[in-house]
XYZ file of C-alpha atoms in Angstrom:
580
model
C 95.575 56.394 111.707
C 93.853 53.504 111.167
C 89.835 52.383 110.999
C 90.096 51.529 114.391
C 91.676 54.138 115.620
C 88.983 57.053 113.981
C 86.149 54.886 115.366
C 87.762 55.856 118.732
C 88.526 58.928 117.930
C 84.803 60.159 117.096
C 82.670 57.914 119.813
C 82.575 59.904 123.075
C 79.762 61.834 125.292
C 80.176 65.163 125.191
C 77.619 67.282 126.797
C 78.285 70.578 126.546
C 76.907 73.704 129.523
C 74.101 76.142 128.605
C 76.602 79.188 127.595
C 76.394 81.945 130.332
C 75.407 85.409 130.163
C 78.289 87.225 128.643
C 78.560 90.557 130.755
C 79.047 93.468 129.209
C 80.955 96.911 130.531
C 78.764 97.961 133.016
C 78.732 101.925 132.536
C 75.148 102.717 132.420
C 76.756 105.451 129.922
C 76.866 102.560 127.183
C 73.333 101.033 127.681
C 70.675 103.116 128.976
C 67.805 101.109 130.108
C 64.583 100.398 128.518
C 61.505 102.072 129.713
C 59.949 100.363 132.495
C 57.054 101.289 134.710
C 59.331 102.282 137.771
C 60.354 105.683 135.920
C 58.796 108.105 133.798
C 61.084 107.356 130.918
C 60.113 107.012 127.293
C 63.333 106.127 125.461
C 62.531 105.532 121.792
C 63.576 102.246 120.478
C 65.687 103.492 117.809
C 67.684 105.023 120.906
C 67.510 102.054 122.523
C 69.071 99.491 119.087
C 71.540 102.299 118.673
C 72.414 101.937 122.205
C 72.786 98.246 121.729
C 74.414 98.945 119.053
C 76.999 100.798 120.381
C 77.727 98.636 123.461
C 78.253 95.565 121.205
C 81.274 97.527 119.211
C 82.795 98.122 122.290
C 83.506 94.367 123.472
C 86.573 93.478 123.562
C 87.361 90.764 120.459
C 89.058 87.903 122.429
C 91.742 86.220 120.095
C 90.680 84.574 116.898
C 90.702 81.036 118.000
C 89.926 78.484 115.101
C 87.422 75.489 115.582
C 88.407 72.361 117.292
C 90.132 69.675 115.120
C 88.990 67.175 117.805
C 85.756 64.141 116.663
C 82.973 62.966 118.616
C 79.992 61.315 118.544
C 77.127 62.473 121.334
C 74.815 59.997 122.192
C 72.824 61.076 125.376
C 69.448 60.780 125.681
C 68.540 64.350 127.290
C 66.598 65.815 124.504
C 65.176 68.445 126.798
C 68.624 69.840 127.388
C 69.474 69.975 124.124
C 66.593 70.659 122.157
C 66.967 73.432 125.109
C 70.084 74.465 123.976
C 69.264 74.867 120.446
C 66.277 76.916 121.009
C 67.891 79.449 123.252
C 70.853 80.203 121.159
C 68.489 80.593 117.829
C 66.239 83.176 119.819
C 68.913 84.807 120.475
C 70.524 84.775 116.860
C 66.976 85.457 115.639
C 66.333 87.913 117.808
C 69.551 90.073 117.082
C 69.867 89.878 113.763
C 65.647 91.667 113.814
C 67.043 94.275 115.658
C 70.119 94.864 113.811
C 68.407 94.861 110.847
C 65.845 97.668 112.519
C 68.753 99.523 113.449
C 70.292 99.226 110.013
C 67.108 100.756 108.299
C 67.353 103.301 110.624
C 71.003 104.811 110.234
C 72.103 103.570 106.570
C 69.409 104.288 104.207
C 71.674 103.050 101.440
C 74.075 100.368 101.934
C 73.361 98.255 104.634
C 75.044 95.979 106.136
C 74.033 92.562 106.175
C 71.610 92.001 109.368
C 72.635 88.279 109.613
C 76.236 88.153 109.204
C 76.519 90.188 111.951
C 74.487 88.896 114.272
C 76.198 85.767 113.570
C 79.768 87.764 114.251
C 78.800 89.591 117.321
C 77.416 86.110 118.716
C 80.545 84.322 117.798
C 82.850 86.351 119.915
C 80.918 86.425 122.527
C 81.173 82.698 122.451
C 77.717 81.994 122.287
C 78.151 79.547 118.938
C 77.627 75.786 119.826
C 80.117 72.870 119.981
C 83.466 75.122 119.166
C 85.431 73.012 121.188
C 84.463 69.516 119.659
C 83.904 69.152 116.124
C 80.788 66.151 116.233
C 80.110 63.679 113.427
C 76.620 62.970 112.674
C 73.604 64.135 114.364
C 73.834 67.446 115.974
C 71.690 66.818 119.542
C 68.743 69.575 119.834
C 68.602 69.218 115.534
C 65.557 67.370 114.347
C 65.741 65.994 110.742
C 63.429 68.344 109.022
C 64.477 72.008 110.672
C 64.730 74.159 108.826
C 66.915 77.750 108.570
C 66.559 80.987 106.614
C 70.279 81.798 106.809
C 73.753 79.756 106.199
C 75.272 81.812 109.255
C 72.221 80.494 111.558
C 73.097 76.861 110.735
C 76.573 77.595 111.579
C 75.462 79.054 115.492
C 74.237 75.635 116.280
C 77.063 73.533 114.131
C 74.542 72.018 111.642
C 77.374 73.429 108.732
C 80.217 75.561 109.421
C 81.106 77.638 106.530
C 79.521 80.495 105.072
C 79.658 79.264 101.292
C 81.665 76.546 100.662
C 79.204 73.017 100.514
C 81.676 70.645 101.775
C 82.471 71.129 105.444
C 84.801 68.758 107.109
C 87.555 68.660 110.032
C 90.967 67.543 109.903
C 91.718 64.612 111.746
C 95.640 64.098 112.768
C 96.811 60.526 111.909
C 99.832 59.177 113.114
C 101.852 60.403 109.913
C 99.664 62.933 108.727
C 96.673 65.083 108.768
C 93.966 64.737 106.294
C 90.298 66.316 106.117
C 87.015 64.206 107.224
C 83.923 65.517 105.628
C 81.019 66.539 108.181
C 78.422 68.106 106.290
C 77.554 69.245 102.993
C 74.821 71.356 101.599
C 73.560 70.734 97.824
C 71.763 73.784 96.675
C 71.837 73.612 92.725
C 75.259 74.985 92.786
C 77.246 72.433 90.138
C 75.600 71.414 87.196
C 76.495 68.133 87.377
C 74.912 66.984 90.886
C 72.125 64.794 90.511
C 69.683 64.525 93.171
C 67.822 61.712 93.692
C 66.465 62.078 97.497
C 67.848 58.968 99.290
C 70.409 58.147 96.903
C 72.915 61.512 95.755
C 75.538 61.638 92.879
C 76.990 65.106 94.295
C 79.863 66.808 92.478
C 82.850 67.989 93.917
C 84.028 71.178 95.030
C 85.817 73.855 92.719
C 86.521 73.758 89.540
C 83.873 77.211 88.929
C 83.702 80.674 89.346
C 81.558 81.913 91.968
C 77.870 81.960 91.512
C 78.441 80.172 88.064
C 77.027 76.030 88.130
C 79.632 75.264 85.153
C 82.864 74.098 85.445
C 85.364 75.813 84.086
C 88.172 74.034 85.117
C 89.175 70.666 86.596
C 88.590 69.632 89.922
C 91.336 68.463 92.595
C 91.132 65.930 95.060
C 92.195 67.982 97.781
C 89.976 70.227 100.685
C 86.419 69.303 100.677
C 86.866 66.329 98.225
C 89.375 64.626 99.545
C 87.043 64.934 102.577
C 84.364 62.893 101.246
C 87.195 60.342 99.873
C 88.205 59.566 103.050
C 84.796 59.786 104.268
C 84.404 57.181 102.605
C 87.645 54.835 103.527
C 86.714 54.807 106.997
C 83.120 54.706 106.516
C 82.658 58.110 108.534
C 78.710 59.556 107.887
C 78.139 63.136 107.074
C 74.966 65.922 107.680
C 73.328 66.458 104.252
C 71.232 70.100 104.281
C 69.211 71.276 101.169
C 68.880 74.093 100.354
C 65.516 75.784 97.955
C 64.676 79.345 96.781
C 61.528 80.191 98.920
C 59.803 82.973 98.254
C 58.620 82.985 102.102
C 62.238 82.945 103.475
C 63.720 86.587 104.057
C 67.082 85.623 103.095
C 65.302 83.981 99.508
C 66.269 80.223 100.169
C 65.285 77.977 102.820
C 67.777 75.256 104.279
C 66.288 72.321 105.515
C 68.259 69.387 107.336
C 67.474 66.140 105.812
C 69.805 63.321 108.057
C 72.967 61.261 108.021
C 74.348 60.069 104.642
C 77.278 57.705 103.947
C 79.818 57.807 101.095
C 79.205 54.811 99.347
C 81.266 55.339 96.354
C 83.381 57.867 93.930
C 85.440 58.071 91.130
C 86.437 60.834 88.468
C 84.530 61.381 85.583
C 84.106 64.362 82.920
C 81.592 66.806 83.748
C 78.946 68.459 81.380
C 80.924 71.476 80.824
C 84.280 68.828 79.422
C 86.582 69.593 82.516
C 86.957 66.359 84.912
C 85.093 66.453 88.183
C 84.974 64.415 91.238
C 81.726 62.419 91.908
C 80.289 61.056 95.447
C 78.132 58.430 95.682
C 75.564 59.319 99.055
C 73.814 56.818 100.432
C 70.697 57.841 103.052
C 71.212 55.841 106.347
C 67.911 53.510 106.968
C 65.500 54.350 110.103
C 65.313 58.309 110.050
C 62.379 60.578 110.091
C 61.414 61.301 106.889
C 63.181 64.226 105.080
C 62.558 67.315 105.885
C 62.715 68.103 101.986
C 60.241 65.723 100.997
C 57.427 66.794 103.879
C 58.163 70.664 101.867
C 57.190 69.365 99.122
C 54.571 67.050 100.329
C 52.803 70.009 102.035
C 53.088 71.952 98.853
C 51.355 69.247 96.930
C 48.558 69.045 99.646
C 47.708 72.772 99.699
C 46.279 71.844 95.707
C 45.165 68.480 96.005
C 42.774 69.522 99.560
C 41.025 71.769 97.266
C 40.399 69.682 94.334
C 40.656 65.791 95.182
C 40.072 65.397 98.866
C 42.442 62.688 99.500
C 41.848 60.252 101.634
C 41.811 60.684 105.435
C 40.401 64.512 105.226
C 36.942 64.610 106.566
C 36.750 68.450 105.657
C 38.101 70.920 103.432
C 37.412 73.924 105.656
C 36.025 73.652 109.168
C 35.727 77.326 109.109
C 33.276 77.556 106.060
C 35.244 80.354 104.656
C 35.156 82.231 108.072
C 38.875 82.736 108.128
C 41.665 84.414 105.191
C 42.716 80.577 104.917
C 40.807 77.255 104.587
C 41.710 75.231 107.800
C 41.578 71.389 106.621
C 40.366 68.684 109.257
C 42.584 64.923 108.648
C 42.013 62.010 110.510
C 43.329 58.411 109.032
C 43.092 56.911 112.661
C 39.751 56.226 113.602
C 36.115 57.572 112.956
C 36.292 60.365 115.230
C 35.083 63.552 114.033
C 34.802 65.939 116.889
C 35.849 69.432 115.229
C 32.772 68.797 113.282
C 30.392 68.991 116.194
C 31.307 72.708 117.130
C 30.299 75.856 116.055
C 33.303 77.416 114.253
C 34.343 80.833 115.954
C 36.670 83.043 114.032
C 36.613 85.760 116.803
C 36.069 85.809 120.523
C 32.865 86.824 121.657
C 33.126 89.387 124.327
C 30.429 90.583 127.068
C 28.901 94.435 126.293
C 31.082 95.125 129.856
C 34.761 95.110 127.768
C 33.433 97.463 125.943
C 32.249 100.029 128.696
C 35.044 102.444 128.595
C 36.199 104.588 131.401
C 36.784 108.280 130.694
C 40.597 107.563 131.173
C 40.320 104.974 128.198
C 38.590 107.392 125.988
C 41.267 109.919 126.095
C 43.900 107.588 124.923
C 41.607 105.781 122.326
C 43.617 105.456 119.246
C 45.843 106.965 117.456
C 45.583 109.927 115.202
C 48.374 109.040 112.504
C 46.947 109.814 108.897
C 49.789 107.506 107.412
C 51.725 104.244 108.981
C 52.561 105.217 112.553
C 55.614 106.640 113.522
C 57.768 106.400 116.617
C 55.586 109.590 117.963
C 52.497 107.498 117.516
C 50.381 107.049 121.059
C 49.910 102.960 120.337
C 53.789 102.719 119.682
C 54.259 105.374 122.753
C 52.409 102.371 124.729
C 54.281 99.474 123.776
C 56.921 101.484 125.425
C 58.039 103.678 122.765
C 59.015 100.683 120.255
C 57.333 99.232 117.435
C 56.114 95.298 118.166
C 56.582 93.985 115.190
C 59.195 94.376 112.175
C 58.375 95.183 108.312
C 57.544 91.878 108.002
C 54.892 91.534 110.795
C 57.434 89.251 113.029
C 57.074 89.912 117.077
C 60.484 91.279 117.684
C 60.189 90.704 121.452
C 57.187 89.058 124.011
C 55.508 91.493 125.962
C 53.190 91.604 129.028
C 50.515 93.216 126.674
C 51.000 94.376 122.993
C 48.774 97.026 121.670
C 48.111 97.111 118.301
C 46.199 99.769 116.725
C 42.802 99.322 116.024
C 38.827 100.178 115.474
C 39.784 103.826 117.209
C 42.986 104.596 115.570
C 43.217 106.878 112.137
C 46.118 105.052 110.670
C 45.270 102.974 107.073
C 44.650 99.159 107.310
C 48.638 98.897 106.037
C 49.903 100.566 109.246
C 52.969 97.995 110.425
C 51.337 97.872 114.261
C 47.883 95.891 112.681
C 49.122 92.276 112.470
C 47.245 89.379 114.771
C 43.703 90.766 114.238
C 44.223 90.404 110.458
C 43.856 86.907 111.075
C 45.687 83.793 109.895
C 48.800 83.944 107.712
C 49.096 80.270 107.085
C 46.950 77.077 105.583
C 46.175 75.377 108.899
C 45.191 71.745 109.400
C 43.507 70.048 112.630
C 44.766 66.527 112.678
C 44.020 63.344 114.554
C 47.442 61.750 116.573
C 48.154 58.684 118.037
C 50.384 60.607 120.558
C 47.985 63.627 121.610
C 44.814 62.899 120.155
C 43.692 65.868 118.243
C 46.407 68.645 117.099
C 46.896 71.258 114.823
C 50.402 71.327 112.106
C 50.412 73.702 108.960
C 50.840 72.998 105.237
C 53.463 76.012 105.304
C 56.912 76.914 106.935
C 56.045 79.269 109.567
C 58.600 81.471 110.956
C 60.292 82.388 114.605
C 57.931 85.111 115.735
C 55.088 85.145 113.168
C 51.628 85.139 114.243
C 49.226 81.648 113.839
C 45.996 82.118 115.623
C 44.075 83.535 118.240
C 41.966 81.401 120.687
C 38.084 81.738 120.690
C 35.161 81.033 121.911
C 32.720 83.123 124.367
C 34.844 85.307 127.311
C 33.274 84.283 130.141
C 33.769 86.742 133.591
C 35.086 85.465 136.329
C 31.213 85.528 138.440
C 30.611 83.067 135.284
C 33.054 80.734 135.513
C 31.593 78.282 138.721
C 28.102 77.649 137.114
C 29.936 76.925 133.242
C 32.126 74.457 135.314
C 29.401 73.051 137.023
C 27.560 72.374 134.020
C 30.494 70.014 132.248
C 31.450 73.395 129.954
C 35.084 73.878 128.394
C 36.921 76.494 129.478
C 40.743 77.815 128.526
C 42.204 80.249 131.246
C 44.375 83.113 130.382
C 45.811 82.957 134.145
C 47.119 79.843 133.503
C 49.258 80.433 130.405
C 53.151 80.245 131.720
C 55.128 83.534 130.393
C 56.561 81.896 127.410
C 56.574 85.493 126.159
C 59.455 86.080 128.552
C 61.585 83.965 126.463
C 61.029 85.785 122.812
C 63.657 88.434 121.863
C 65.445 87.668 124.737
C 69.045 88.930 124.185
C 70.030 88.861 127.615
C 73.047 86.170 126.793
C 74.689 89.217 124.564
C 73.390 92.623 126.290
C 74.081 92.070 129.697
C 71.516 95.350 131.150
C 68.898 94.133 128.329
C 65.503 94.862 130.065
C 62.914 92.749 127.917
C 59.930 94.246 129.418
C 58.659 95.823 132.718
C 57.072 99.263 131.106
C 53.388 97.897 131.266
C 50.852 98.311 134.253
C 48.802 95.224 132.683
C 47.809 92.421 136.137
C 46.308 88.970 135.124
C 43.310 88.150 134.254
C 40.630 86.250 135.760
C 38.531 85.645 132.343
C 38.537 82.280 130.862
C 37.053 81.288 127.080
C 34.118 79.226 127.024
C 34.492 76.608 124.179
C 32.002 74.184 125.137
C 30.386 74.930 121.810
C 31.674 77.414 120.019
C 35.713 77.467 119.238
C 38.319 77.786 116.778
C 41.383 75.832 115.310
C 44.027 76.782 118.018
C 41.347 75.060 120.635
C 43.047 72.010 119.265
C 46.876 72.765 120.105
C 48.151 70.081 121.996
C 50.167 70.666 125.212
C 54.008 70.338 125.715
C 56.432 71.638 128.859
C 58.745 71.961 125.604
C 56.562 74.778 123.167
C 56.925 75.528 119.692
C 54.523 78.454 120.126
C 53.444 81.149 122.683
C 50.767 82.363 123.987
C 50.569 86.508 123.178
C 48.402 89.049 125.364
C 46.839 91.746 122.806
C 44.475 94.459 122.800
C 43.054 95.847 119.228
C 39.808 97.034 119.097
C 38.880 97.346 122.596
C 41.298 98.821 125.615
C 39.834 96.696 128.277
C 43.459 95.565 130.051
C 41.407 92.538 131.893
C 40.239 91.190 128.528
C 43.085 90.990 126.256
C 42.867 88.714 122.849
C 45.077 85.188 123.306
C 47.272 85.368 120.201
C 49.429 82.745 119.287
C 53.009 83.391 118.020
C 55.865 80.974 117.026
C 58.466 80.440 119.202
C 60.704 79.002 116.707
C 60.924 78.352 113.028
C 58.410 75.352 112.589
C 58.335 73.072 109.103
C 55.590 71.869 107.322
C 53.352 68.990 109.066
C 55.200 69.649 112.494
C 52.564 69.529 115.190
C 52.302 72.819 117.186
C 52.221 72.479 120.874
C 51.922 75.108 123.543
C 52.575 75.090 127.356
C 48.626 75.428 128.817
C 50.502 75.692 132.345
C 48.725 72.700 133.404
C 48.389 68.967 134.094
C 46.316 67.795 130.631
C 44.340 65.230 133.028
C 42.823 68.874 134.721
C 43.270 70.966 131.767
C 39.277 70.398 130.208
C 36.514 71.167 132.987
């Protein structure tokens, strides 16, 4: 196969179909169904992951199929269906490997099994992995350069990389005579000694040649496999995914992976390594007209968290807008123009609520709170509420949305470490409001925030609803509740692998009609800007009053969101309509 003829072979537009919901058996033996407020039932959660559980082993494994040998480029310009695409099938990876992993604590108090392998297993034969039946060369559609991932198995779901450990992944593409290996993607995390790193421009090592989990060489390297990969990669001129990959102490898996664009093989030859054995060395070049890497805005934000606090650079008008009000200064960055707006408001680290929340009925005094003298239990009356299941995991992540989440609070026994106290502790991240030439003013963070963790709450005054027409009238701000879409829905949603999954229905909470006044007083997530395609949700919860009609707005991620990315969220309405 000639030039020619691999150019042909890897151009094409391939659009692949959302995957369908994989049915499972449907005895209700296998899955009973999660509480819900049409019967009386108060399954525990553990029941209900060991349920899960259970119905998963008892799929039937269709036949071990390998990938597809066959190349092609996608160029389409539906981002919403892709970005789409990606989305849904990392909730659901996300989402399953949380609950595996709560089911693993539960049953194996020793040796567990590892939470994201198989969530990644369960999900592959199902079929629910991306792009199995074209292999594509460069850009994976849905993948922005600068995502980032926690595990190697959750690039794999989406086809960023495609093997477990090995750094080289490539395909093999049948010539007319023969069949030799293209490269697709490699991943350079410090594992050879003799890589050298220089952002734009890599001099990456070849594969083998070491023992595992040892950078030296102890033997020569081959050109055959992955390295004969990038040598042909290089013939025909054939560009390649480059992921990094960092220890990160905020990562649960340890490391963080972060996509960082296409690379070409400009160059290689064979040369001695530092350890005396001969190696293999690729010359990468960084194709022009990217986004920045993804690597580079990590480290950038890193740098900025210091430099806020001691230099000011230029372009922030503000350290802290919240004057030490919240657990994290929130910076305020505007290199645009001389508007300063954030400045002019009152900053509000808490809603303000009317005396009339607080007026409890005798019904809501004889649930108040919990009386656990230690971190609550599955017996506990707040965990009883959020219908018999814990709402977050050890490491305060939402496992699934909700209509309502109760957390415990000012009435409740249990110590200030309890696992269900996690929004009202306030931010968990170094927030910054910034000025955009796209949506004026909007918020990003100097951290990698994670699928499910908490970011803010919105403030102001709670205004009720007899309120509402004269605040309008007078030219006052005002952010409805009602009008938030249920993005919720959409977190922890397994539905695609447990056919009778039931991801909510166990609450009596109805709308409300409140809105927050923040015509003068507000807070940082007043300044999310609005998207139909969300990176974070909107969160109903109730923590130190039980008022259904007045629940706090928390803010959750919907997926994992790098440093610097902007946050949006779906307001449910037209922008031009949005501010009263």
């Amino acid at each position: 196969m000639d030039s020619s003829e691999l150019d042909l072979a890897v151009n094409g537009d391939h659009k692949p179909q959302l995957p369908s919901k994989t049915q499972l058996p449907s005895k209700r033996s296998l899955l009973p169904h999660c509480p819900n407020e049409d019967d009386g039932d108060e399954v525990l959660f553990s029941e209900y992951l060991s349920s899960i559980s259970s119905s998963l082993d008892l799929i039937p494994a269709p036949s071990k199929r390998s990938r597809s040998d066959e190349m092609v480029r996608v160029s389409s310009s539906d981002d919403v269906f892709y970005r789409s695409l990606v989305r849904r099938t990392r909730i659901t990876y996300d989402s399953l490997r949380s609950l595996v992993a709560a089911e693993e604590r539960r049953l194996t108090p020793g040796h567990r099994r590892r939470a994201d392998l198989v969530a990644g297993a369960k999900m592959k034969r199902l079929g629910l992995w991306l792009h199995r039946d074209k292999r594509i060369i460069g850009s994976i559609p849905g993948v922005s350069v600068g995502d980032v991932f926690f595990y190697r198995v959750e690039m794999m779901t989406v086809a960023v990389h495609g093997h477990i450990q090995a750094g080289i992944d490539y395909v093999c593409s049948r010539g007319a005579n023969a069949c030799f290996p293209i490269a697709t993607s490699v991943v350079l995390s410090g594992g050879y000694e003799d890589d050298d790193d220089q952002g734009d421009v890599i001099i990456y090592s070849g594969s083998g040649g070491r023992k595992k989990n040892n950078v030296s060489t102890t033997a020569p390297q081959s050109l055959s496999r992955g390295n004969l990969a990038l040598e042909k990669s290089k013939e025909f001129g054939i560009e390649l995914r480059v992921i990094r990959g960092f220890t990160f102490d905020r990562s649960p898996s340890g490391r963080v992976y972060v996509y960082d664009g296409l690379y070409k093989v400009i160059d290689s030859w064979p040369d001695a390594g530092k350890s005396g054995f001969g190696v293999y060395k690729f010359k990468l070049l960084r194709i022009e007209g990217q986004e920045p890497m993804g690597s580079v805005v990590l480290q950038l934000a890193m740098d900025l968290k210091t430099k806020i606090l001691k230099s000011s650079p230029s372009g922030y008008l503000s350290q802290d807008i919240s004057n030490g009000q919240e657990r994290y200064p929130i910076s305020l960055f505007n290199d645009i123009d001389n508007d300063k707006e954030p400045l002019l408001f009152e900053y509000a680290p808490k809603p303000e609520y009317p005396s009339v929340v607080f007026q409890e009925t005798m019904e809501m005094k004889r649930r108040n709170g919990c009386r656990c003298v230690e971190n609550c239990c599955a017996s506990c009356a707040c965990i009883k509420r959020n219908g018999g299941e814990f709402a977050y995991d050890g490491n305060g992540l939402l496992l699934r949305g909700k209509p309502l989440v109760y957390e415990c609070g000012t009435s409740c026994r249990c110590p200030p470490s309890c696992p269900n106290r996690v929004s009202q502790k306030g931010l968990r991240h170094q927030l910054e409001v910034f000025r955009s030439k796209e949506t004026g003013w909007g918020v990003r963070s100097l951290d990698v925030i994670r699928a499910g963790e908490f970011i803010c709450e919105f403030t102001g005054k709670v205004r009720t609803e007899d309120q509402l027409e004269a605040i309008m009238r007078n030219g006052g701000s005002l952010v409805y509740p009602s009008l938030f879409p249920g993005r919720w829905r959409e977190w922890g949603d397994i539905s695609d692998v447990v056919g009778d999954y039931k991801p909510h229905g166990f609450s009596s909470y109805m709308k409300s009609s409140f809105a927050v006044d923040v015509t003068r007083k507000r807070n940082v997530a007043c300044y999310l800007s609005h998207s139909t395609r969300p990176n974070v949700f909107v969160q109903m919860v109730l923590h130190d009053h039980y008022n259904e009609m007045f629940p706090h707005l928390m803010v959750f991620a919907m997926e994992n969101i790098p440093p610097l990315r902007e946050l949006s969220i779906d307001y449910g309405v037209e922008m031009d309509n949005f501010v009263d």
